[in-house]
């Protein structure tokens, strides 16, 4: 609880599969505790990569972000004062789901990804019918681009039109 209000945890687990998993095996997970605005208050991520174990801890307080990043012998403190309250990799999915998601809308927010803060721009597409293992759903695609210099993440999240439940996620990472 923070100031008497309950925080909601969001858990994300990921891993590389197929050919990508053979070239760059990655297993990771994280939990972010979000407030009633679907923005992060506490963040913890862990991952195992060929570069070693990586751990991120952070606390968000208003437009301030404080935390630490560890990978092998690297240990860096993270302190950021931002113009706008940020989201993070995990809570960005919930933050977007809480928005109206009208076709053609563009949503912008800073997003924290471990050691850096990226500028995230999300563009809402037209609703389509998609086929999932659980059946056919009507969903709206949200195309996300997060940039920080030469680093860039591209993602596409499909939200059901009925209740904005995330139904499908695709991610592409460049310039790491």
Tab-separated table of N, CA and C in Angstrom:
chain	number	residue	atom	x	y	z
A	1	UNK	N	0.835	-1.180	0.000
A	1	UNK	CA	0.000	0.000	0.000
A	1	UNK	C	0.883	1.249	0.000
A	2	UNK	N	0.393	2.283	-0.681
A	2	UNK	CA	1.052	3.577	-0.677
A	2	UNK	C	-0.015	4.612	-0.352
A	3	UNK	N	0.217	5.367	0.721
A	3	UNK	CA	-0.751	6.378	1.165
A	3	UNK	C	-2.156	5.794	1.302
A	4	UNK	N	-2.242	4.576	1.839
A	4	UNK	CA	-3.528	3.940	2.072
A	4	UNK	C	-4.171	3.305	0.849
A	5	UNK	N	-3.560	3.458	-0.317
A	5	UNK	CA	-4.134	2.882	-1.541
A	5	UNK	C	-3.376	1.613	-1.909
A	6	UNK	N	-4.153	0.622	-2.325
A	6	UNK	CA	-3.561	-0.655	-2.739
A	6	UNK	C	-2.904	-0.529	-4.101
A	7	UNK	N	-1.765	-1.182	-4.251
A	7	UNK	CA	-1.094	-1.255	-5.539
A	7	UNK	C	-1.434	-2.588	-6.182
A	8	UNK	N	-1.524	-2.612	-7.508
A	8	UNK	CA	-1.791	-3.857	-8.226
A	8	UNK	C	-0.494	-4.364	-8.846
A	9	UNK	N	-0.154	-5.639	-8.622
A	9	UNK	CA	1.043	-6.176	-9.275
A	9	UNK	C	0.722	-6.657	-10.693
A	10	UNK	N	1.658	-6.426	-11.590
A	10	UNK	CA	1.567	-6.968	-12.953
A	10	UNK	C	2.841	-7.765	-13.165
A	11	UNK	N	2.711	-9.000	-13.617
A	11	UNK	CA	3.854	-9.890	-13.816
A	11	UNK	C	4.004	-10.165	-15.303
A	12	UNK	N	5.232	-10.080	-15.812
A	12	UNK	CA	5.536	-10.377	-17.201
A	12	UNK	C	6.685	-11.365	-17.236
A	13	UNK	N	6.529	-12.433	-17.988
A	13	UNK	CA	7.605	-13.407	-18.170
A	13	UNK	C	7.847	-13.564	-19.653
A	14	UNK	N	9.119	-13.687	-20.038
A	14	UNK	CA	9.428	-13.802	-21.463
A	14	UNK	C	10.641	-14.691	-21.677
A	15	UNK	N	10.755	-15.174	-22.909
A	15	UNK	CA	11.907	-15.984	-23.303
A	15	UNK	C	11.984	-15.995	-24.826
A	16	UNK	N	13.185	-16.148	-25.341
A	16	UNK	CA	13.318	-16.275	-26.783
A	16	UNK	C	13.085	-17.733	-27.159
A	17	UNK	N	12.478	-17.946	-28.318
A	17	UNK	CA	12.172	-19.298	-28.783
A	17	UNK	C	12.665	-19.469	-30.207
A	18	UNK	N	12.637	-20.703	-30.690
A	18	UNK	CA	13.006	-20.987	-32.070
A	18	UNK	C	14.463	-20.672	-32.344
A	19	UNK	N	14.743	-20.229	-33.573
A	19	UNK	CA	16.108	-19.919	-33.986
A	19	UNK	C	16.703	-18.809	-33.119
A	20	UNK	N	15.905	-17.805	-32.800
A	20	UNK	CA	16.396	-16.699	-31.963
A	20	UNK	C	16.857	-17.222	-30.605
A	21	UNK	N	16.148	-18.201	-30.062
A	21	UNK	CA	16.513	-18.783	-28.780
A	21	UNK	C	17.819	-19.546	-28.831
A	22	UNK	N	18.156	-20.080	-29.993
A	22	UNK	CA	19.444	-20.775	-30.146
A	22	UNK	C	20.592	-19.779	-30.271
A	23	UNK	N	20.336	-18.668	-30.938
A	23	UNK	CA	21.367	-17.654	-31.150
A	23	UNK	C	21.556	-16.795	-29.905
A	24	UNK	N	20.461	-16.367	-29.286
A	24	UNK	CA	20.520	-15.492	-28.118
A	24	UNK	C	19.491	-15.951	-27.092
A	25	UNK	N	19.844	-16.968	-26.288
A	25	UNK	CA	18.877	-17.454	-25.295
A	25	UNK	C	18.629	-16.397	-24.221
A	26	UNK	N	17.378	-16.134	-23.958
A	26	UNK	CA	16.978	-15.124	-22.982
A	26	UNK	C	15.795	-15.649	-22.185
A	27	UNK	N	15.871	-15.527	-20.887
A	27	UNK	CA	14.755	-15.836	-20.010
A	27	UNK	C	14.661	-14.683	-19.030
A	28	UNK	N	13.477	-14.108	-18.905
A	28	UNK	CA	13.349	-12.977	-18.003
A	28	UNK	C	11.956	-12.850	-17.447
A	29	UNK	N	11.856	-12.030	-16.435
A	29	UNK	CA	10.561	-11.766	-15.843
A	29	UNK	C	10.639	-10.530	-14.985
A	30	UNK	N	9.491	-9.967	-14.735
A	30	UNK	CA	9.469	-8.772	-13.918
A	30	UNK	C	8.106	-8.549	-13.329
A	31	UNK	N	8.097	-7.850	-12.214
A	31	UNK	CA	6.846	-7.455	-11.586
A	31	UNK	C	6.892	-5.953	-11.373
A	32	UNK	N	5.815	-5.314	-11.745
A	32	UNK	CA	5.658	-3.887	-11.505
A	32	UNK	C	4.384	-3.696	-10.698
A	33	UNK	N	4.470	-2.895	-9.643
A	33	UNK	CA	3.298	-2.577	-8.842
A	33	UNK	C	2.792	-1.224	-9.325
A	34	UNK	N	1.536	-1.190	-9.805
A	34	UNK	CA	0.986	0.034	-10.388
A	34	UNK	C	-0.104	0.625	-9.498
A	35	UNK	N	-0.324	1.926	-9.670
A	35	UNK	CA	-1.346	2.620	-8.895
A	35	UNK	C	-2.658	2.685	-9.675
A	36	UNK	N	-3.594	3.488	-9.204
A	36	UNK	CA	-4.912	3.563	-9.844
A	36	UNK	C	-4.887	4.292	-11.194
A	37	UNK	N	-3.741	4.881	-11.577
A	37	UNK	CA	-3.594	5.498	-12.895
A	37	UNK	C	-2.869	4.569	-13.867
A	38	UNK	N	-2.618	3.328	-13.454
A	38	UNK	CA	-1.899	2.322	-14.235
A	38	UNK	C	-0.469	2.745	-14.532
A	39	UNK	N	0.145	3.481	-13.597
A	39	UNK	CA	1.540	3.894	-13.726
A	39	UNK	C	2.348	3.262	-12.598
A	40	UNK	N	3.636	2.980	-12.840
A	40	UNK	CA	4.433	2.218	-11.876
A	40	UNK	C	4.821	3.006	-10.630
A	41	UNK	N	4.870	2.292	-9.517
A	41	UNK	CA	5.371	2.816	-8.254
A	41	UNK	C	6.649	2.052	-7.890
A	42	UNK	N	6.604	0.719	-8.019
A	42	UNK	CA	7.768	-0.126	-7.727
A	42	UNK	C	8.005	-1.085	-8.890
A	43	UNK	N	9.282	-1.321	-9.192
A	43	UNK	CA	9.661	-2.132	-10.351
A	43	UNK	C	10.748	-3.114	-9.928
A	44	UNK	N	10.637	-4.363	-10.379
A	44	UNK	CA	11.717	-5.336	-10.206
A	44	UNK	C	11.707	-6.273	-11.403
A	45	UNK	N	12.839	-6.350	-12.101
A	45	UNK	CA	13.001	-7.261	-13.236
A	45	UNK	C	14.266	-8.072	-13.046
A	46	UNK	N	14.251	-9.291	-13.530
A	46	UNK	CA	15.432	-10.149	-13.558
A	46	UNK	C	15.480	-10.823	-14.917
A	47	UNK	N	16.683	-11.029	-15.444
A	47	UNK	CA	16.807	-11.775	-16.692
A	47	UNK	C	18.149	-12.489	-16.741
A	48	UNK	N	18.167	-13.591	-17.470
A	48	UNK	CA	19.396	-14.337	-17.729
A	48	UNK	C	19.645	-14.303	-19.224
A	49	UNK	N	20.809	-13.814	-19.612
A	49	UNK	CA	21.193	-13.712	-21.021
A	49	UNK	C	22.600	-14.258	-21.175
A	50	UNK	N	23.086	-14.399	-22.420
A	50	UNK	CA	24.481	-14.800	-22.596
A	50	UNK	C	25.462	-13.800	-21.973
A	51	UNK	N	25.017	-12.573	-21.747
A	51	UNK	CA	25.857	-11.553	-21.125
A	51	UNK	C	25.836	-11.630	-19.602
A	52	UNK	N	25.031	-12.534	-19.056
A	52	UNK	CA	24.956	-12.704	-17.613
A	52	UNK	C	23.598	-12.322	-17.055
A	53	UNK	N	23.500	-12.455	-15.735
A	53	UNK	CA	22.248	-12.124	-15.045
A	53	UNK	C	22.122	-10.615	-14.924
A	54	UNK	N	20.928	-10.113	-15.163
A	54	UNK	CA	20.664	-8.683	-15.073
A	54	UNK	C	19.506	-8.479	-14.100
A	55	UNK	N	19.654	-7.511	-13.201
A	55	UNK	CA	18.608	-7.196	-12.238
A	55	UNK	C	18.374	-5.699	-12.236
A	56	UNK	N	17.104	-5.304	-12.220
A	56	UNK	CA	16.731	-3.896	-12.164
A	56	UNK	C	15.744	-3.707	-11.022
A	57	UNK	N	16.020	-2.730	-10.165
A	57	UNK	CA	15.082	-2.312	-9.120
A	57	UNK	C	14.828	-0.828	-9.342
A	58	UNK	N	13.628	-0.369	-9.157
A	58	UNK	CA	13.366	1.071	-9.271
A	58	UNK	C	12.114	1.444	-8.504
A	59	UNK	N	12.084	2.670	-8.077
A	59	UNK	CA	10.905	3.266	-7.458
A	59	UNK	C	10.576	4.533	-8.222
A	60	UNK	N	9.315	4.716	-8.524
A	60	UNK	CA	8.866	5.923	-9.204
A	60	UNK	C	8.070	6.747	-8.202
A	61	UNK	N	8.375	8.027	-8.143
A	61	UNK	CA	7.655	8.920	-7.240
A	61	UNK	C	7.394	10.192	-8.022
A	62	UNK	N	6.160	10.343	-8.475
A	62	UNK	CA	5.837	11.495	-9.309
A	62	UNK	C	6.625	11.448	-10.606
A	63	UNK	N	7.358	12.502	-10.902
A	63	UNK	CA	8.152	12.571	-12.129
A	63	UNK	C	9.593	12.143	-11.889
A	64	UNK	N	9.834	11.526	-10.730
A	64	UNK	CA	11.177	11.074	-10.371
A	64	UNK	C	11.292	9.568	-10.428
A	65	UNK	N	12.436	9.099	-10.876
A	65	UNK	CA	12.706	7.670	-10.962
A	65	UNK	C	14.050	7.412	-10.304
A	66	UNK	N	14.094	6.515	-9.314
A	66	UNK	CA	15.331	6.171	-8.620
A	66	UNK	C	15.443	4.655	-8.590
A	67	UNK	N	16.643	4.135	-8.815
A	67	UNK	CA	16.802	2.693	-8.759
A	67	UNK	C	18.232	2.266	-8.975
A	68	UNK	N	18.396	0.983	-9.268
A	68	UNK	CA	19.721	0.458	-9.563
A	68	UNK	C	19.645	-0.633	-10.607
A	69	UNK	N	20.746	-0.781	-11.318
A	69	UNK	CA	20.877	-1.732	-12.408
A	69	UNK	C	22.123	-2.563	-12.118
A	70	UNK	N	21.989	-3.894	-12.170
A	70	UNK	CA	23.136	-4.782	-11.926
A	70	UNK	C	23.247	-5.799	-13.046
A	71	UNK	N	24.463	-5.977	-13.567
A	71	UNK	CA	24.751	-7.052	-14.513
A	71	UNK	C	26.207	-7.426	-14.329
A	72	UNK	N	26.434	-8.626	-13.816
A	72	UNK	CA	27.806	-9.054	-13.537
A	72	UNK	C	28.469	-8.095	-12.564
A	73	UNK	N	29.610	-7.522	-12.978
A	73	UNK	CA	30.324	-6.581	-12.115
A	73	UNK	C	29.824	-5.143	-12.280
A	74	UNK	N	28.912	-4.921	-13.221
A	74	UNK	CA	28.368	-3.574	-13.446
A	74	UNK	C	27.271	-3.300	-12.425
A	75	UNK	N	27.392	-2.195	-11.748
A	75	UNK	CA	26.371	-1.781	-10.782
A	75	UNK	C	26.205	-0.279	-10.932
A	76	UNK	N	25.076	0.132	-11.479
A	76	UNK	CA	24.843	1.555	-11.721
A	76	UNK	C	23.599	2.004	-10.992
A	77	UNK	N	23.674	3.191	-10.454
A	77	UNK	CA	22.501	3.816	-9.849
A	77	UNK	C	21.784	4.618	-10.930
A	78	UNK	N	20.459	4.565	-10.888
A	78	UNK	CA	19.641	5.270	-11.863
A	78	UNK	C	18.880	6.371	-11.135
A	79	UNK	N	19.041	7.614	-11.593
A	79	UNK	CA	18.289	8.749	-11.048
A	79	UNK	C	17.838	9.588	-12.218
A	80	UNK	N	16.549	9.729	-12.364
A	80	UNK	CA	16.014	10.517	-13.475
A	80	UNK	C	14.901	11.424	-12.961
A	81	UNK	N	14.967	12.691	-13.354
A	81	UNK	CA	13.871	13.627	-13.157
A	81	UNK	C	13.301	13.888	-14.537
A	82	UNK	N	12.014	13.665	-14.699
A	82	UNK	CA	11.391	13.725	-16.022
A	82	UNK	C	10.334	14.833	-16.089
A	83	UNK	N	9.974	15.199	-17.308
A	83	UNK	CA	8.929	16.205	-17.523
A	83	UNK	C	7.539	15.641	-17.255
A	84	UNK	N	7.418	14.317	-17.366
A	84	UNK	CA	6.128	13.651	-17.257
A	84	UNK	C	6.325	12.362	-16.484
A	85	UNK	N	5.322	11.930	-15.776
A	85	UNK	CA	5.400	10.667	-15.055
A	85	UNK	C	5.605	9.521	-16.037
A	86	UNK	N	6.602	8.667	-15.813
A	86	UNK	CA	6.890	7.605	-16.777
A	86	UNK	C	6.095	6.332	-16.521
A	87	UNK	N	6.120	5.450	-17.519
A	87	UNK	CA	5.655	4.094	-17.359
A	87	UNK	C	6.897	3.212	-17.483
A	88	UNK	N	6.738	1.911	-17.435
A	88	UNK	CA	7.855	1.011	-17.661
A	88	UNK	C	7.393	-0.076	-18.619
A	89	UNK	N	8.307	-0.965	-18.968
A	89	UNK	CA	8.015	-2.007	-19.956
A	89	UNK	C	6.781	-2.822	-19.580
A	90	UNK	N	6.652	-3.192	-18.321
A	90	UNK	CA	5.547	-4.050	-17.889
A	90	UNK	C	4.234	-3.272	-17.796
A	91	UNK	N	4.256	-2.120	-17.143
A	91	UNK	CA	3.002	-1.391	-16.937
A	91	UNK	C	2.538	-0.627	-18.170
A	92	UNK	N	3.378	-0.480	-19.185
A	92	UNK	CA	2.957	0.205	-20.418
A	92	UNK	C	1.770	-0.511	-21.055
A	93	UNK	N	1.743	-1.835	-20.983
A	93	UNK	CA	0.641	-2.615	-21.559
A	93	UNK	C	-0.666	-2.291	-20.835
A	94	UNK	N	-0.623	-2.194	-19.500
A	94	UNK	CA	-1.826	-1.857	-18.730
A	94	UNK	C	-2.216	-0.396	-18.938
A	95	UNK	N	-1.226	0.495	-18.999
A	95	UNK	CA	-1.511	1.920	-19.209
A	95	UNK	C	-2.228	2.124	-20.541
A	96	UNK	N	-1.750	1.466	-21.594
A	96	UNK	CA	-2.398	1.579	-22.905
A	96	UNK	C	-3.816	1.007	-22.866
A	97	UNK	N	-3.994	-0.125	-22.182
A	97	UNK	CA	-5.325	-0.748	-22.106
A	97	UNK	C	-6.335	0.157	-21.414
A	98	UNK	N	-5.866	1.036	-20.543
A	98	UNK	CA	-6.786	1.916	-19.818
A	98	UNK	C	-7.172	3.156	-20.628
A	99	UNK	N	-6.604	3.305	-21.812
A	99	UNK	CA	-6.920	4.447	-22.675
A	99	UNK	C	-8.070	4.093	-23.615
A	100	UNK	N	-8.740	5.090	-24.225
A	100	UNK	CA	-9.873	4.815	-25.119
A	100	UNK	C	-9.519	3.977	-26.360
A	101	UNK	N	-8.313	4.080	-26.919
A	101	UNK	CA	-7.855	3.322	-28.093
A	101	UNK	C	-8.768	3.500	-29.309
A	102	UNK	N	-9.008	4.730	-29.679
A	102	UNK	CA	-9.759	5.038	-30.890
A	102	UNK	C	-8.823	4.967	-32.095
A	103	UNK	N	-9.261	4.355	-33.206
A	103	UNK	CA	-8.405	4.268	-34.398
A	103	UNK	C	-7.864	5.645	-34.794
A	104	UNK	N	-6.554	5.684	-35.041
A	104	UNK	CA	-5.895	6.934	-35.420
A	104	UNK	C	-5.308	7.705	-34.250
A	105	UNK	N	-5.666	7.340	-33.002
A	105	UNK	CA	-5.110	8.032	-31.837
A	105	UNK	C	-3.606	7.796	-31.743
A	106	UNK	N	-2.884	8.793	-31.236
A	106	UNK	CA	-1.457	8.675	-30.941
A	106	UNK	C	-1.271	9.013	-29.467
A	107	UNK	N	-0.632	8.101	-28.730
A	107	UNK	CA	-0.401	8.278	-27.299
A	107	UNK	C	1.107	8.350	-27.059
A	108	UNK	N	1.539	9.281	-26.211
A	108	UNK	CA	2.965	9.455	-25.932
A	108	UNK	C	3.203	9.471	-24.431
A	109	UNK	N	4.313	8.798	-24.024
A	109	UNK	CA	4.687	8.776	-22.609
A	109	UNK	C	6.141	8.299	-22.521
A	110	UNK	N	6.940	8.795	-21.552
A	110	UNK	CA	8.272	8.232	-21.354
A	110	UNK	C	8.151	6.817	-20.794
A	111	UNK	N	9.045	5.932	-21.207
A	111	UNK	CA	9.025	4.554	-20.717
A	111	UNK	C	10.428	4.187	-20.226
A	112	UNK	N	10.490	3.593	-19.033
A	112	UNK	CA	11.750	3.207	-18.400
A	112	UNK	C	12.060	1.758	-18.751
A	113	UNK	N	13.244	1.527	-19.321
A	113	UNK	CA	13.636	0.165	-19.716
A	113	UNK	C	14.990	-0.195	-19.106
A	114	UNK	N	15.069	-0.301	-17.818
A	114	UNK	CA	16.295	-0.772	-17.174
A	114	UNK	C	17.220	0.337	-16.747
A	115	UNK	N	18.019	0.879	-17.670
A	115	UNK	CA	18.925	1.973	-17.340
A	115	UNK	C	18.549	3.265	-18.037
A	116	UNK	N	17.735	3.173	-19.051
A	116	UNK	CA	17.440	4.337	-19.877
A	116	UNK	C	15.944	4.636	-19.912
A	117	UNK	N	15.653	5.886	-20.195
A	117	UNK	CA	14.274	6.296	-20.409
A	117	UNK	C	14.111	6.552	-21.898
A	118	UNK	N	13.109	5.922	-22.486
A	118	UNK	CA	12.835	6.025	-23.922
A	118	UNK	C	11.595	6.885	-24.137
A	119	UNK	N	11.503	7.496	-25.308
A	119	UNK	CA	10.287	8.192	-25.715
A	119	UNK	C	9.395	7.174	-26.415
A	120	UNK	N	8.225	6.912	-25.863
A	120	UNK	CA	7.318	5.925	-26.443
A	120	UNK	C	6.169	6.642	-27.158
A	121	UNK	N	5.931	6.223	-28.396
A	121	UNK	CA	4.801	6.711	-29.179
A	121	UNK	C	3.994	5.489	-29.597
A	122	UNK	N	2.711	5.487	-29.267
A	122	UNK	CA	1.827	4.368	-29.610
A	122	UNK	C	0.737	4.883	-30.542
A	123	UNK	N	0.554	4.178	-31.666
A	123	UNK	CA	-0.452	4.560	-32.649
A	123	UNK	C	-1.501	3.460	-32.735
A	124	UNK	N	-2.762	3.860	-32.609
A	124	UNK	CA	-3.873	2.899	-32.611
A	124	UNK	C	-4.341	2.681	-34.051
A	125	UNK	N	-4.443	1.396	-34.434
A	125	UNK	CA	-4.908	1.031	-35.774
A	125	UNK	C	-6.405	0.737	-35.811
A	126	UNK	N	-6.841	0.216	-36.940
A	126	UNK	CA	-8.252	-0.146	-37.139
A	126	UNK	C	-8.517	-1.541	-36.572
A	127	UNK	N	-9.688	-1.774	-35.968
A	127	UNK	CA	-10.022	-3.107	-35.440
A	127	UNK	C	-10.038	-4.162	-36.547
A	128	UNK	N	-9.582	-5.363	-36.193
A	128	UNK	CA	-9.561	-6.497	-37.119
A	128	UNK	C	-9.927	-7.767	-36.362
A	129	UNK	N	-10.243	-8.797	-37.104
A	129	UNK	CA	-10.471	-10.117	-36.518
A	129	UNK	C	-9.143	-10.855	-36.518
A	130	UNK	N	-8.739	-11.374	-35.351
A	130	UNK	CA	-7.490	-12.124	-35.260
A	130	UNK	C	-7.784	-13.539	-34.762
A	131	UNK	N	-6.928	-14.481	-35.168
A	131	UNK	CA	-7.068	-15.883	-34.769
A	131	UNK	C	-6.028	-16.182	-33.696
A	132	UNK	N	-6.495	-16.648	-32.556
A	132	UNK	CA	-5.647	-16.990	-31.417
A	132	UNK	C	-5.887	-18.440	-31.028
A	133	UNK	N	-4.989	-19.039	-30.245
A	133	UNK	CA	-5.229	-20.417	-29.786
A	133	UNK	C	-6.542	-20.566	-29.012
A	134	UNK	N	-7.034	-19.486	-28.405
A	134	UNK	CA	-8.281	-19.555	-27.629
A	134	UNK	C	-9.507	-19.212	-28.471
A	135	UNK	N	-9.296	-18.937	-29.755
A	135	UNK	CA	-10.426	-18.641	-30.632
A	135	UNK	C	-10.238	-17.355	-31.419
A	136	UNK	N	-11.293	-16.936	-32.051
A	136	UNK	CA	-11.273	-15.735	-32.880
A	136	UNK	C	-11.719	-14.546	-32.037
A	137	UNK	N	-10.974	-13.440	-32.134
A	137	UNK	CA	-11.297	-12.240	-31.359
A	137	UNK	C	-11.276	-11.014	-32.263
A	138	UNK	N	-12.113	-10.050	-31.945
A	138	UNK	CA	-12.070	-8.735	-32.581
A	138	UNK	C	-11.090	-7.910	-31.741
A	139	UNK	N	-10.051	-7.368	-32.381
A	139	UNK	CA	-9.015	-6.661	-31.629
A	139	UNK	C	-8.508	-5.453	-32.412
A	140	UNK	N	-7.940	-4.520	-31.667
A	140	UNK	CA	-7.377	-3.313	-32.257
A	140	UNK	C	-5.855	-3.354	-32.053
A	141	UNK	N	-5.074	-3.156	-33.148
A	141	UNK	CA	-3.617	-3.152	-32.994
A	141	UNK	C	-3.114	-1.799	-32.510
A	142	UNK	N	-2.147	-1.827	-31.612
A	142	UNK	CA	-1.477	-0.611	-31.162
A	142	UNK	C	0.000	-0.806	-31.485
A	143	UNK	N	0.503	0.026	-32.390
A	143	UNK	CA	1.908	-0.049	-32.792
A	143	UNK	C	2.714	0.904	-31.923
A	144	UNK	N	3.756	0.350	-31.306
A	144	UNK	CA	4.549	1.106	-30.341
A	144	UNK	C	5.978	1.249	-30.856
A	145	UNK	N	6.514	2.450	-30.779
A	145	UNK	CA	7.919	2.705	-31.083
A	145	UNK	C	8.492	3.440	-29.881
A	146	UNK	N	9.547	2.874	-29.288
A	146	UNK	CA	10.230	3.506	-28.161
A	146	UNK	C	11.672	3.755	-28.597
A	147	UNK	N	12.119	5.003	-28.535
A	147	UNK	CA	13.463	5.352	-29.010
A	147	UNK	C	14.252	6.097	-27.942
A	148	UNK	N	15.561	5.880	-28.007
A	148	UNK	CA	16.530	6.595	-27.176
A	148	UNK	C	17.818	6.608	-27.979
A	149	UNK	N	18.063	7.692	-28.721
A	149	UNK	CA	19.238	7.746	-29.594
A	149	UNK	C	19.114	6.698	-30.684
A	150	UNK	N	20.132	5.840	-30.826
A	150	UNK	CA	20.122	4.790	-31.850
A	150	UNK	C	19.356	3.551	-31.399
A	151	UNK	N	19.035	3.480	-30.127
A	151	UNK	CA	18.295	2.329	-29.612
A	151	UNK	C	16.817	2.478	-29.953
A	152	UNK	N	16.227	1.349	-30.333
A	152	UNK	CA	14.821	1.397	-30.739
A	152	UNK	C	14.141	0.065	-30.428
A	153	UNK	N	12.961	0.146	-29.861
A	153	UNK	CA	12.099	-1.017	-29.637
A	153	UNK	C	10.847	-0.798	-30.466
A	154	UNK	N	10.447	-1.807	-31.204
A	154	UNK	CA	9.175	-1.784	-31.927
A	154	UNK	C	8.315	-2.888	-31.340
A	155	UNK	N	7.091	-2.576	-31.058
A	155	UNK	CA	6.176	-3.588	-30.519
A	155	UNK	C	4.797	-3.360	-31.108
A	156	UNK	N	4.037	-4.424	-31.085
A	156	UNK	CA	2.648	-4.349	-31.512
A	156	UNK	C	1.842	-5.143	-30.497
A	157	UNK	N	0.889	-4.476	-29.871
A	157	UNK	CA	0.013	-5.131	-28.906
A	157	UNK	C	-1.402	-5.063	-29.472
A	158	UNK	N	-2.070	-6.208	-29.504
A	158	UNK	CA	-3.462	-6.274	-29.960
A	158	UNK	C	-4.341	-6.374	-28.723
A	159	UNK	N	-5.278	-5.414	-28.587
A	159	UNK	CA	-6.221	-5.388	-27.474
A	159	UNK	C	-7.605	-5.759	-27.982
A	160	UNK	N	-8.318	-6.597	-27.213
A	160	UNK	CA	-9.686	-6.931	-27.614
A	160	UNK	C	-10.528	-5.660	-27.595
A	161	UNK	N	-11.449	-5.562	-28.543
A	161	UNK	CA	-12.291	-4.365	-28.618
A	161	UNK	C	-13.333	-4.345	-27.503
A	162	UNK	N	-13.700	-5.510	-26.980
A	162	UNK	CA	-14.750	-5.567	-25.959
A	162	UNK	C	-14.295	-5.020	-24.605
A	163	UNK	N	-13.087	-5.381	-24.153
A	163	UNK	CA	-12.657	-4.964	-22.815
A	163	UNK	C	-11.179	-4.565	-22.729
A	164	UNK	N	-10.522	-4.405	-23.864
A	164	UNK	CA	-9.104	-3.991	-23.945
A	164	UNK	C	-8.140	-4.971	-23.271
A	165	UNK	N	-8.490	-6.245	-23.253
A	165	UNK	CA	-7.573	-7.261	-22.751
A	165	UNK	C	-6.459	-7.463	-23.779
A	166	UNK	N	-5.182	-7.439	-23.356
A	166	UNK	CA	-4.106	-7.715	-24.316
A	166	UNK	C	-4.249	-9.144	-24.842
A	167	UNK	N	-4.315	-9.288	-26.157
A	167	UNK	CA	-4.536	-10.598	-26.760
A	167	UNK	C	-3.293	-11.134	-27.457
A	168	UNK	N	-2.431	-10.244	-27.942
A	168	UNK	CA	-1.263	-10.657	-28.723
A	168	UNK	C	-0.192	-9.592	-28.586
A	169	UNK	N	1.071	-10.020	-28.460
A	169	UNK	CA	2.188	-9.090	-28.331
A	169	UNK	C	3.321	-9.545	-29.226
A	170	UNK	N	3.852	-8.625	-30.020
A	170	UNK	CA	5.040	-8.870	-30.850
A	170	UNK	C	6.057	-7.778	-30.553
A	171	UNK	N	7.334	-8.143	-30.377
A	171	UNK	CA	8.363	-7.164	-30.044
A	171	UNK	C	9.569	-7.358	-30.949
A	172	UNK	N	10.161	-6.233	-31.371
A	172	UNK	CA	11.404	-6.250	-32.141
A	172	UNK	C	12.351	-5.242	-31.501
A	173	UNK	N	13.576	-5.668	-31.223
A	173	UNK	CA	14.562	-4.816	-30.561
A	173	UNK	C	15.721	-4.586	-31.507
A	174	UNK	N	16.116	-3.310	-31.660
A	174	UNK	CA	17.253	-2.973	-32.517
A	174	UNK	C	18.198	-2.038	-31.771
A	175	UNK	N	19.483	-2.144	-32.110
A	175	UNK	CA	20.476	-1.200	-31.602
A	175	UNK	C	20.864	-1.373	-30.157
A	176	UNK	N	20.799	-2.610	-29.636
A	176	UNK	CA	21.184	-2.814	-28.231
A	176	UNK	C	22.653	-2.659	-28.019
